[in-house]
Amino acid sequence: MELYFMGTNAGVPSLERNVTSLALRLFDERRSFWLFDCGEGTQHQILRSPLKLSKLEKIFISHLHGDHLFGLPGLISSRAYQGGNTPLTIYGPTGLKQYIKTSLNISESRIDYQLDIVEHVGGHLFEDETFRVESALLDHRIASYGYRIVEKDLPGKLDSVLLSSHGIKPGPLYGKLKRGESVEAPDGVIIKPEEVLGSPKQGRIVTILGDTRPCPAAISLSEGADAMVHESTFLDELAQTAYDYHHSTAKQAAEAAEAAGAKQLYLTHFSSRYKSEDQLQQLLVEARQVFANSELAREHILYPVNRADGEE
């Protein structure tokens, strides 16, 4: 599981950075990736990335401001031409379906795959045997949501030496044991899962927040997160400006991460006024004064989401 940023600028693109888009790469877990927000130019950014649109499974839109969704119609239309024929589900606030349908209808775009659009007002959005996704309303000028992605715990490692002593080799019987089923070994011994399975691996938690002022929902969504992505539009000297425009400072993002007990914070959504590396470093310095495990999100870099034991 890795984070891959394709847009870290706020409002409009700049020569240095594109507008908001972030991929959660789940190649090992699902052989796919999920996209969070889709600012203008996102499909161009994907072409420069290790991602393939044919592997895109879900899109989560935080809110309906243009810098977070103007790239959506083009990306949806292009996906089929790049081998994307599997179903695609898009989640987002009320109004998202009208925006997508209107854009595709007026442009007479043909979608040759199953496209499902799920409008929501927060809560439990998705769950299967590997992941659960929850959402909550943040504090922004329009309805803006954060997303909490929870990986289910993984079965512990099998004791291959003990299993081999009973004549059990890697194969179907391994799968049954990992699913919690007892099996009969070739020597006639009944092997129970608890006898050969180590402790489960704790699932990881990733929180990706839309535009927001500091608010309780940002903290609750990020509780115990292994990776937390929080907008950091301004330096703290512009805290009043951030409040007026319903945004956050780097210091406020760090305060949220500290309050939530997050393990790693990624700062993103930088104002265009911060063009130089020195200016960006000021944002990082402010954040690290509050929360040491803060990083500036850089575009086109893979950031592994590590487990508590340090494994990816």
mmCIF file of C-alpha atoms in Angstrom:
data_model
loop_
_atom_site.group_PDB
_atom_site.id
_atom_site.type_symbol
_atom_site.label_atom_id
_atom_site.label_comp_id
_atom_site.label_asym_id
_atom_site.label_seq_id
_atom_site.Cartn_x
_atom_site.Cartn_y
_atom_site.Cartn_z
ATOM 1 C CA MET A 1 0.000 0.000 0.000
ATOM 2 C CA GLU A 2 1.442 3.356 -1.080
ATOM 3 C CA LEU A 3 0.356 6.969 -1.456
ATOM 4 C CA TYR A 4 1.142 8.667 -4.758
ATOM 5 C CA PHE A 5 0.444 12.401 -5.069
ATOM 6 C CA MET A 6 -0.355 13.797 -8.519
ATOM 7 C CA GLY A 7 -1.438 17.263 -7.441
ATOM 8 C CA THR A 8 -0.493 19.242 -4.328
ATOM 9 C CA ASN A 9 -1.439 22.821 -5.232
ATOM 10 C CA ALA A 10 -4.452 24.733 -3.948
ATOM 11 C CA GLY A 11 -6.986 26.447 -6.206
ATOM 12 C CA VAL A 12 -5.190 26.532 -9.539
ATOM 13 C CA PRO A 13 -2.201 24.706 -11.042
ATOM 14 C CA SER A 14 1.215 26.332 -11.032
ATOM 15 C CA LEU A 15 4.420 25.689 -12.937
ATOM 16 C CA GLU A 16 5.652 23.730 -9.950
ATOM 17 C CA ARG A 17 2.559 21.757 -8.938
ATOM 18 C CA ASN A 18 -0.740 20.448 -10.283
ATOM 19 C CA VAL A 19 -4.113 20.746 -8.544
ATOM 20 C CA THR A 20 -5.362 18.111 -6.121
ATOM 21 C CA SER A 21 -5.233 14.422 -6.889
ATOM 22 C CA LEU A 22 -3.925 11.509 -4.860
ATOM 23 C CA ALA A 23 -3.758 7.777 -5.543
ATOM 24 C CA LEU A 24 -3.806 5.016 -2.960
ATOM 25 C CA ARG A 25 -1.951 2.221 -4.706
ATOM 26 C CA LEU A 26 -3.206 -1.212 -3.657
ATOM 27 C CA PHE A 27 -1.361 -3.452 -6.084
ATOM 28 C CA ASP A 28 -0.385 -6.075 -3.497
ATOM 29 C CA GLU A 29 -3.743 -5.937 -1.726
ATOM 30 C CA ARG A 30 -6.196 -5.676 -4.663
ATOM 31 C CA ARG A 31 -4.149 -5.338 -7.877
ATOM 32 C CA SER A 32 -5.765 -1.922 -8.301
ATOM 33 C CA PHE A 33 -5.612 1.680 -7.124
ATOM 34 C CA TRP A 34 -8.099 4.155 -5.712
ATOM 35 C CA LEU A 35 -8.115 7.834 -6.622
ATOM 36 C CA PHE A 36 -8.919 10.654 -4.207
ATOM 37 C CA ASP A 37 -9.987 13.843 -5.989
ATOM 38 C CA CYS A 38 -9.360 14.460 -9.648
ATOM 39 C CA GLY A 39 -8.249 17.996 -10.420
ATOM 40 C CA GLU A 40 -7.700 19.218 -13.975
ATOM 41 C CA GLY A 41 -4.813 17.417 -15.653
ATOM 42 C CA THR A 42 -4.973 14.295 -13.495
ATOM 43 C CA GLN A 43 -5.059 11.935 -16.467
ATOM 44 C CA HIS A 44 -1.877 13.565 -17.787
ATOM 45 C CA GLN A 45 -0.268 13.030 -14.397
ATOM 46 C CA ILE A 46 -1.272 9.364 -14.488
ATOM 47 C CA LEU A 47 0.509 8.986 -17.824
ATOM 48 C CA ARG A 48 3.710 10.105 -16.083
ATOM 49 C CA SER A 49 3.163 7.723 -13.168
ATOM 50 C CA PRO A 50 3.525 3.979 -12.472
ATOM 51 C CA LEU A 51 -0.286 3.794 -12.447
ATOM 52 C CA LYS A 52 -2.538 2.523 -15.222
ATOM 53 C CA LEU A 53 -6.115 3.700 -15.718
ATOM 54 C CA SER A 54 -7.109 0.114 -16.477
ATOM 55 C CA LYS A 55 -6.356 -0.673 -12.808
ATOM 56 C CA LEU A 56 -8.458 2.173 -11.408
ATOM 57 C CA GLU A 57 -11.203 0.687 -9.220
ATOM 58 C CA LYS A 58 -12.694 3.554 -7.184
ATOM 59 C CA ILE A 59 -12.668 7.356 -7.082
ATOM 60 C CA PHE A 60 -13.506 9.358 -3.970
ATOM 61 C CA ILE A 61 -14.290 13.062 -4.441
ATOM 62 C CA SER A 62 -13.984 15.206 -1.318
ATOM 63 C CA HIS A 63 -16.028 18.190 -2.549
ATOM 64 C CA LEU A 64 -17.274 19.879 -5.696
ATOM 65 C CA HIS A 65 -14.787 22.730 -6.073
ATOM 66 C CA GLY A 66 -13.208 22.733 -9.514
ATOM 67 C CA ASP A 67 -9.630 22.119 -8.396
ATOM 68 C CA HIS A 68 -10.804 18.788 -7.006
ATOM 69 C CA LEU A 69 -12.965 17.455 -9.852
ATOM 70 C CA PHE A 70 -12.477 19.284 -13.186
ATOM 71 C CA GLY A 71 -10.308 16.395 -14.409
ATOM 72 C CA LEU A 72 -13.033 13.832 -13.856
ATOM 73 C CA PRO A 73 -14.962 13.865 -17.197
ATOM 74 C CA GLY A 74 -11.810 13.495 -19.277
ATOM 75 C CA LEU A 75 -10.407 10.739 -17.120
ATOM 76 C CA ILE A 76 -13.692 8.792 -17.187
ATOM 77 C CA SER A 77 -13.847 9.094 -20.964
ATOM 78 C CA SER A 78 -10.215 8.087 -21.495
ATOM 79 C CA ARG A 79 -10.239 5.085 -19.187
ATOM 80 C CA ALA A 80 -11.764 2.692 -21.720
ATOM 81 C CA TYR A 81 -9.188 3.655 -24.364
ATOM 82 C CA GLN A 82 -6.460 2.589 -21.943
ATOM 83 C CA GLY A 83 -7.856 -0.863 -21.319
ATOM 84 C CA GLY A 84 -10.248 0.022 -18.496
ATOM 85 C CA ASN A 85 -13.254 -2.283 -18.952
ATOM 86 C CA THR A 86 -13.905 -3.286 -15.344
ATOM 87 C CA PRO A 87 -16.545 -1.503 -13.216
ATOM 88 C CA LEU A 88 -15.649 1.902 -11.774
ATOM 89 C CA THR A 89 -17.384 3.374 -8.713
ATOM 90 C CA ILE A 90 -17.207 7.085 -7.895
ATOM 91 C CA TYR A 91 -18.170 8.388 -4.442
ATOM 92 C CA GLY A 92 -18.819 12.013 -3.614
ATOM 93 C CA PRO A 93 -21.197 14.689 -2.303
ATOM 94 C CA THR A 94 -24.691 15.416 -3.556
ATOM 95 C CA GLY A 95 -24.477 17.008 -6.997
ATOM 96 C CA LEU A 96 -21.641 14.804 -8.245
ATOM 97 C CA LYS A 97 -23.950 12.627 -10.331
ATOM 98 C CA GLN A 98 -25.471 15.641 -12.102
ATOM 99 C CA TYR A 99 -22.014 17.042 -12.853
ATOM 100 C CA ILE A 100 -20.726 13.788 -14.335
ATOM 101 C CA LYS A 101 -23.870 12.918 -16.279
ATOM 102 C CA THR A 102 -24.184 16.425 -17.719
ATOM 103 C CA SER A 103 -20.537 16.513 -18.795
ATOM 104 C CA LEU A 104 -20.710 13.100 -20.449
ATOM 105 C CA ASN A 105 -24.090 13.707 -22.116
ATOM 106 C CA ILE A 106 -23.237 17.108 -23.601
ATOM 107 C CA SER A 107 -19.883 15.842 -24.888
ATOM 108 C CA GLU A 108 -21.568 12.658 -26.214
ATOM 109 C CA SER A 109 -18.938 10.586 -24.464
ATOM 110 C CA ARG A 110 -19.397 6.816 -24.662
ATOM 111 C CA ILE A 111 -18.585 4.791 -21.572
ATOM 112 C CA ASP A 112 -18.131 1.128 -22.413
ATOM 113 C CA TYR A 113 -17.798 -0.095 -18.848
ATOM 114 C CA GLN A 114 -20.039 -0.122 -15.775
ATOM 115 C CA LEU A 115 -19.959 3.299 -14.109
ATOM 116 C CA ASP A 116 -21.585 3.647 -10.694
ATOM 117 C CA ILE A 117 -21.903 7.035 -8.992
ATOM 118 C CA VAL A 118 -22.630 6.985 -5.258
ATOM 119 C CA GLU A 119 -23.620 10.281 -3.649
ATOM 120 C CA HIS A 120 -23.293 10.339 0.119
ATOM 121 C CA VAL A 121 -23.521 12.516 3.228
ATOM 122 C CA GLY A 122 -20.852 10.636 5.162
ATOM 123 C CA GLY A 123 -21.003 7.438 7.169
ATOM 124 C CA HIS A 124 -20.170 3.895 6.149
ATOM 125 C CA LEU A 125 -19.532 3.838 2.380
ATOM 126 C CA PHE A 126 -17.945 0.539 1.462
ATOM 127 C CA GLU A 127 -16.804 -2.752 2.972
ATOM 128 C CA ASP A 128 -15.576 -6.087 1.706
ATOM 129 C CA GLU A 129 -13.255 -8.795 3.016
ATOM 130 C CA THR A 130 -10.159 -6.572 2.799
ATOM 131 C CA PHE A 131 -11.164 -2.921 3.374
ATOM 132 C CA ARG A 132 -13.738 -0.624 4.968
ATOM 133 C CA VAL A 133 -14.237 3.033 4.012
ATOM 134 C CA GLU A 134 -15.934 5.617 6.208
ATOM 135 C CA SER A 135 -16.525 9.315 5.639
ATOM 136 C CA ALA A 136 -17.450 12.422 7.640
ATOM 137 C CA LEU A 137 -18.322 16.034 6.900
ATOM 138 C CA LEU A 138 -15.527 18.545 7.472
ATOM 139 C CA ASP A 139 -15.685 22.351 7.859
ATOM 140 C CA HIS A 140 -15.385 24.047 4.466
ATOM 141 C CA ARG A 141 -17.286 26.629 2.440
ATOM 142 C CA ILE A 142 -19.255 23.870 0.741
ATOM 143 C CA ALA A 143 -19.837 20.259 1.794
ATOM 144 C CA SER A 144 -16.382 18.696 1.987
ATOM 145 C CA TYR A 145 -15.657 15.189 3.233
ATOM 146 C CA GLY A 146 -12.754 13.260 4.645
ATOM 147 C CA TYR A 147 -12.251 9.536 4.072
ATOM 148 C CA ARG A 148 -10.955 6.894 6.482
ATOM 149 C CA ILE A 149 -9.708 3.719 4.800
ATOM 150 C CA VAL A 150 -9.324 0.758 7.157
ATOM 151 C CA GLU A 151 -7.522 -2.382 6.071
ATOM 152 C CA LYS A 152 -8.846 -5.570 7.664
ATOM 153 C CA ASP A 153 -6.420 -7.526 9.831
ATOM 154 C CA LEU A 154 -4.448 -10.151 7.911
ATOM 155 C CA PRO A 155 -4.009 -13.781 9.036
ATOM 156 C CA GLY A 156 -0.774 -14.538 10.847
ATOM 157 C CA LYS A 157 2.079 -16.459 9.285
ATOM 158 C CA LEU A 158 1.708 -20.232 9.086
ATOM 159 C CA ASP A 159 4.250 -22.453 10.818
ATOM 160 C CA SER A 160 5.557 -24.124 7.667
ATOM 161 C CA VAL A 161 8.017 -26.324 9.569
ATOM 162 C CA LEU A 162 5.298 -27.836 11.737
ATOM 163 C CA LEU A 163 2.991 -28.280 8.761
ATOM 164 C CA SER A 164 5.742 -29.948 6.749
ATOM 165 C CA SER A 165 6.301 -32.421 9.570
ATOM 166 C CA HIS A 166 2.701 -33.544 9.032
ATOM 167 C CA GLY A 167 3.153 -33.746 5.261
ATOM 168 C CA ILE A 168 1.291 -30.510 4.471
ATOM 169 C CA LYS A 169 2.870 -28.443 1.720
ATOM 170 C CA PRO A 170 1.913 -24.963 0.448
ATOM 171 C CA GLY A 171 -1.365 -25.238 -1.430
ATOM 172 C CA PRO A 172 -5.127 -25.523 -0.814
ATOM 173 C CA LEU A 173 -4.721 -26.725 2.787
ATOM 174 C CA TYR A 174 -2.707 -23.587 3.586
ATOM 175 C CA GLY A 175 -5.607 -21.512 2.300
ATOM 176 C CA LYS A 176 -8.130 -23.355 4.457
ATOM 177 C CA LEU A 177 -6.028 -22.853 7.576
ATOM 178 C CA LYS A 178 -5.685 -19.139 6.858
ATOM 179 C CA ARG A 179 -9.472 -18.930 6.507
ATOM 180 C CA GLY A 180 -9.831 -20.417 9.988
ATOM 181 C CA GLU A 181 -10.728 -23.962 8.932
ATOM 182 C CA SER A 182 -9.279 -27.126 10.443
ATOM 183 C CA VAL A 183 -7.708 -29.609 8.015
ATOM 184 C CA GLU A 184 -6.735 -33.248 8.013
ATOM 185 C CA ALA A 185 -3.046 -33.841 7.314
ATOM 186 C CA PRO A 186 -1.835 -36.744 5.129
ATOM 187 C CA ASP A 187 -0.735 -38.527 8.320
ATOM 188 C CA GLY A 188 -4.316 -38.369 9.611
ATOM 189 C CA VAL A 189 -3.759 -35.686 12.244
ATOM 190 C CA ILE A 190 -6.373 -32.922 12.467
ATOM 191 C CA ILE A 191 -4.621 -29.543 12.398
ATOM 192 C CA LYS A 192 -6.466 -26.590 13.916
ATOM 193 C CA PRO A 193 -5.685 -23.038 12.714
ATOM 194 C CA GLU A 194 -4.758 -21.805 16.188
ATOM 195 C CA GLU A 195 -2.050 -24.469 16.361
ATOM 196 C CA VAL A 196 -0.148 -23.248 13.316
ATOM 197 C CA LEU A 197 -1.141 -19.613 12.771
ATOM 198 C CA GLY A 198 0.821 -16.740 14.270
ATOM 199 C CA SER A 199 -0.751 -13.538 15.562
ATOM 200 C CA PRO A 200 -2.755 -11.615 12.961
ATOM 201 C CA LYS A 201 -1.123 -8.643 11.259
ATOM 202 C CA GLN A 202 -2.940 -5.471 12.222
ATOM 203 C CA GLY A 203 -4.507 -3.706 9.267
ATOM 204 C CA ARG A 204 -3.375 -0.225 8.326
ATOM 205 C CA ILE A 205 -5.446 2.961 8.457
ATOM 206 C CA VAL A 206 -5.167 5.786 5.938
ATOM 207 C CA THR A 207 -7.042 9.079 6.354
ATOM 208 C CA ILE A 208 -7.390 11.484 3.418
ATOM 209 C CA LEU A 209 -9.094 14.757 4.232
ATOM 210 C CA GLY A 210 -10.691 17.252 1.888
ATOM 211 C CA ASP A 211 -10.427 21.030 2.300
ATOM 212 C CA THR A 212 -11.254 22.030 5.848
ATOM 213 C CA ARG A 213 -10.805 24.352 8.758
ATOM 214 C CA PRO A 214 -9.701 22.649 11.980
ATOM 215 C CA CYS A 215 -12.655 20.567 13.177
ATOM 216 C CA PRO A 216 -13.442 17.531 15.360
ATOM 217 C CA ALA A 217 -14.270 15.336 12.350
ATOM 218 C CA ALA A 218 -10.733 15.683 10.993
ATOM 219 C CA ILE A 219 -9.411 14.299 14.276
ATOM 220 C CA SER A 220 -11.934 11.469 14.657
ATOM 221 C CA LEU A 221 -11.384 10.293 11.072
ATOM 222 C CA SER A 222 -7.618 10.285 11.681
ATOM 223 C CA GLU A 223 -7.589 8.496 15.030
ATOM 224 C CA GLY A 224 -4.641 6.100 15.086
ATOM 225 C CA ALA A 225 -4.032 6.516 11.357
ATOM 226 C CA ASP A 226 -0.817 5.059 9.960
ATOM 227 C CA ALA A 227 -0.903 7.796 7.306
ATOM 228 C CA MET A 228 -2.868 11.047 7.458
ATOM 229 C CA VAL A 229 -3.184 13.508 4.562
ATOM 230 C CA HIS A 230 -4.223 17.013 5.614
ATOM 231 C CA GLU A 231 -4.425 20.253 3.650
ATOM 232 C CA SER A 232 -1.853 22.898 4.640
ATOM 233 C CA THR A 233 -2.765 25.852 2.532
ATOM 234 C CA PHE A 234 -1.042 28.599 4.542
ATOM 235 C CA LEU A 235 1.681 29.374 7.049
ATOM 236 C CA ASP A 236 0.466 30.143 10.545
ATOM 237 C CA GLU A 237 1.077 33.884 10.063
ATOM 238 C CA LEU A 238 -1.946 33.724 7.735
ATOM 239 C CA ALA A 239 -4.168 31.823 10.170
ATOM 240 C CA GLN A 240 -6.918 34.426 9.867
ATOM 241 C CA THR A 241 -6.804 34.188 6.073
ATOM 242 C CA ALA A 242 -7.019 30.413 6.368
ATOM 243 C CA TYR A 243 -10.064 30.737 8.599
ATOM 244 C CA ASP A 244 -11.756 33.244 6.305
ATOM 245 C CA TYR A 245 -11.319 30.928 3.309
ATOM 246 C CA HIS A 246 -12.225 27.763 5.254
ATOM 247 C CA HIS A 247 -8.723 26.272 5.059
ATOM 248 C CA SER A 248 -5.988 25.206 7.483
ATOM 249 C CA THR A 249 -2.392 26.118 8.191
ATOM 250 C CA ALA A 250 0.483 23.643 8.384
ATOM 251 C CA LYS A 251 0.568 24.117 12.156
ATOM 252 C CA GLN A 252 -3.152 23.348 12.431
ATOM 253 C CA ALA A 253 -2.711 20.195 10.344
ATOM 254 C CA ALA A 254 0.049 19.093 12.725
ATOM 255 C CA GLU A 255 -2.133 19.839 15.739
ATOM 256 C CA ALA A 256 -4.843 17.612 14.271
ATOM 257 C CA ALA A 257 -2.345 14.789 13.677
ATOM 258 C CA GLU A 258 -1.056 15.096 17.249
ATOM 259 C CA ALA A 259 -4.581 15.070 18.691
ATOM 260 C CA ALA A 260 -5.543 12.049 16.580
ATOM 261 C CA GLY A 261 -2.491 10.002 17.511
ATOM 262 C CA ALA A 262 -1.599 9.575 13.852
ATOM 263 C CA LYS A 263 1.746 7.999 13.005
ATOM 264 C CA GLN A 264 2.609 9.957 9.853
ATOM 265 C CA LEU A 265 1.325 13.276 8.467
ATOM 266 C CA TYR A 266 1.538 14.363 4.829
ATOM 267 C CA LEU A 267 1.009 18.062 4.153
ATOM 268 C CA THR A 268 -0.579 19.028 0.821
ATOM 269 C CA HIS A 269 -2.807 21.631 -0.905
ATOM 270 C CA PHE A 270 -0.234 24.433 -0.794
ATOM 271 C CA SER A 271 -1.134 27.988 -1.728
ATOM 272 C CA SER A 272 0.371 29.197 -5.015
ATOM 273 C CA ARG A 273 2.120 31.956 -3.066
ATOM 274 C CA TYR A 274 4.603 29.324 -1.861
ATOM 275 C CA LYS A 275 6.658 28.737 -4.989
ATOM 276 C CA SER A 276 10.224 28.183 -3.784
ATOM 277 C CA GLU A 277 11.631 25.257 -1.857
ATOM 278 C CA ASP A 278 12.539 27.600 0.997
ATOM 279 C CA GLN A 279 8.911 28.691 1.312
ATOM 280 C CA LEU A 280 7.684 25.095 1.364
ATOM 281 C CA GLN A 281 10.261 24.249 3.999
ATOM 282 C CA GLN A 282 8.757 26.940 6.228
ATOM 283 C CA LEU A 283 5.474 25.030 6.141
ATOM 284 C CA LEU A 284 7.299 21.853 7.100
ATOM 285 C CA VAL A 285 9.203 23.524 9.929
ATOM 286 C CA GLU A 286 5.980 24.868 11.426
ATOM 287 C CA ALA A 287 4.362 21.447 11.264
ATOM 288 C CA ARG A 288 7.332 19.596 12.752
ATOM 289 C CA GLN A 289 7.432 21.934 15.717
ATOM 290 C CA VAL A 290 4.108 20.378 16.701
ATOM 291 C CA PHE A 291 4.243 16.914 15.074
ATOM 292 C CA ALA A 292 7.669 15.528 14.273
ATOM 293 C CA ASN A 293 6.527 12.908 11.745
ATOM 294 C CA SER A 294 5.373 15.481 9.200
ATOM 295 C CA GLU A 295 6.358 15.448 5.533
ATOM 296 C CA LEU A 296 5.677 17.650 2.535
ATOM 297 C CA ALA A 297 3.766 15.709 -0.121
ATOM 298 C CA ARG A 298 5.813 15.615 -3.316
ATOM 299 C CA GLU A 299 4.288 14.784 -6.663
ATOM 300 C CA HIS A 300 5.341 11.568 -8.430
ATOM 301 C CA ILE A 301 6.878 9.926 -5.382
ATOM 302 C CA LEU A 302 5.640 6.675 -3.831
ATOM 303 C CA TYR A 303 5.146 6.888 -0.060
ATOM 304 C CA PRO A 304 4.779 3.427 1.526
ATOM 305 C CA VAL A 305 2.184 3.076 4.264
ATOM 306 C CA ASN A 306 3.996 1.007 6.869
ATOM 307 C CA ARG A 307 2.475 -1.236 9.479
ATOM 308 C CA ALA A 308 3.090 -0.717 13.171
ATOM 309 C CA ASP A 309 5.910 -3.285 13.000
ATOM 310 C CA GLY A 310 7.563 -1.327 10.159
ATOM 311 C CA GLU A 311 6.499 -3.674 7.356
ATOM 312 C CA GLU A 312 4.841 -2.267 4.234
#
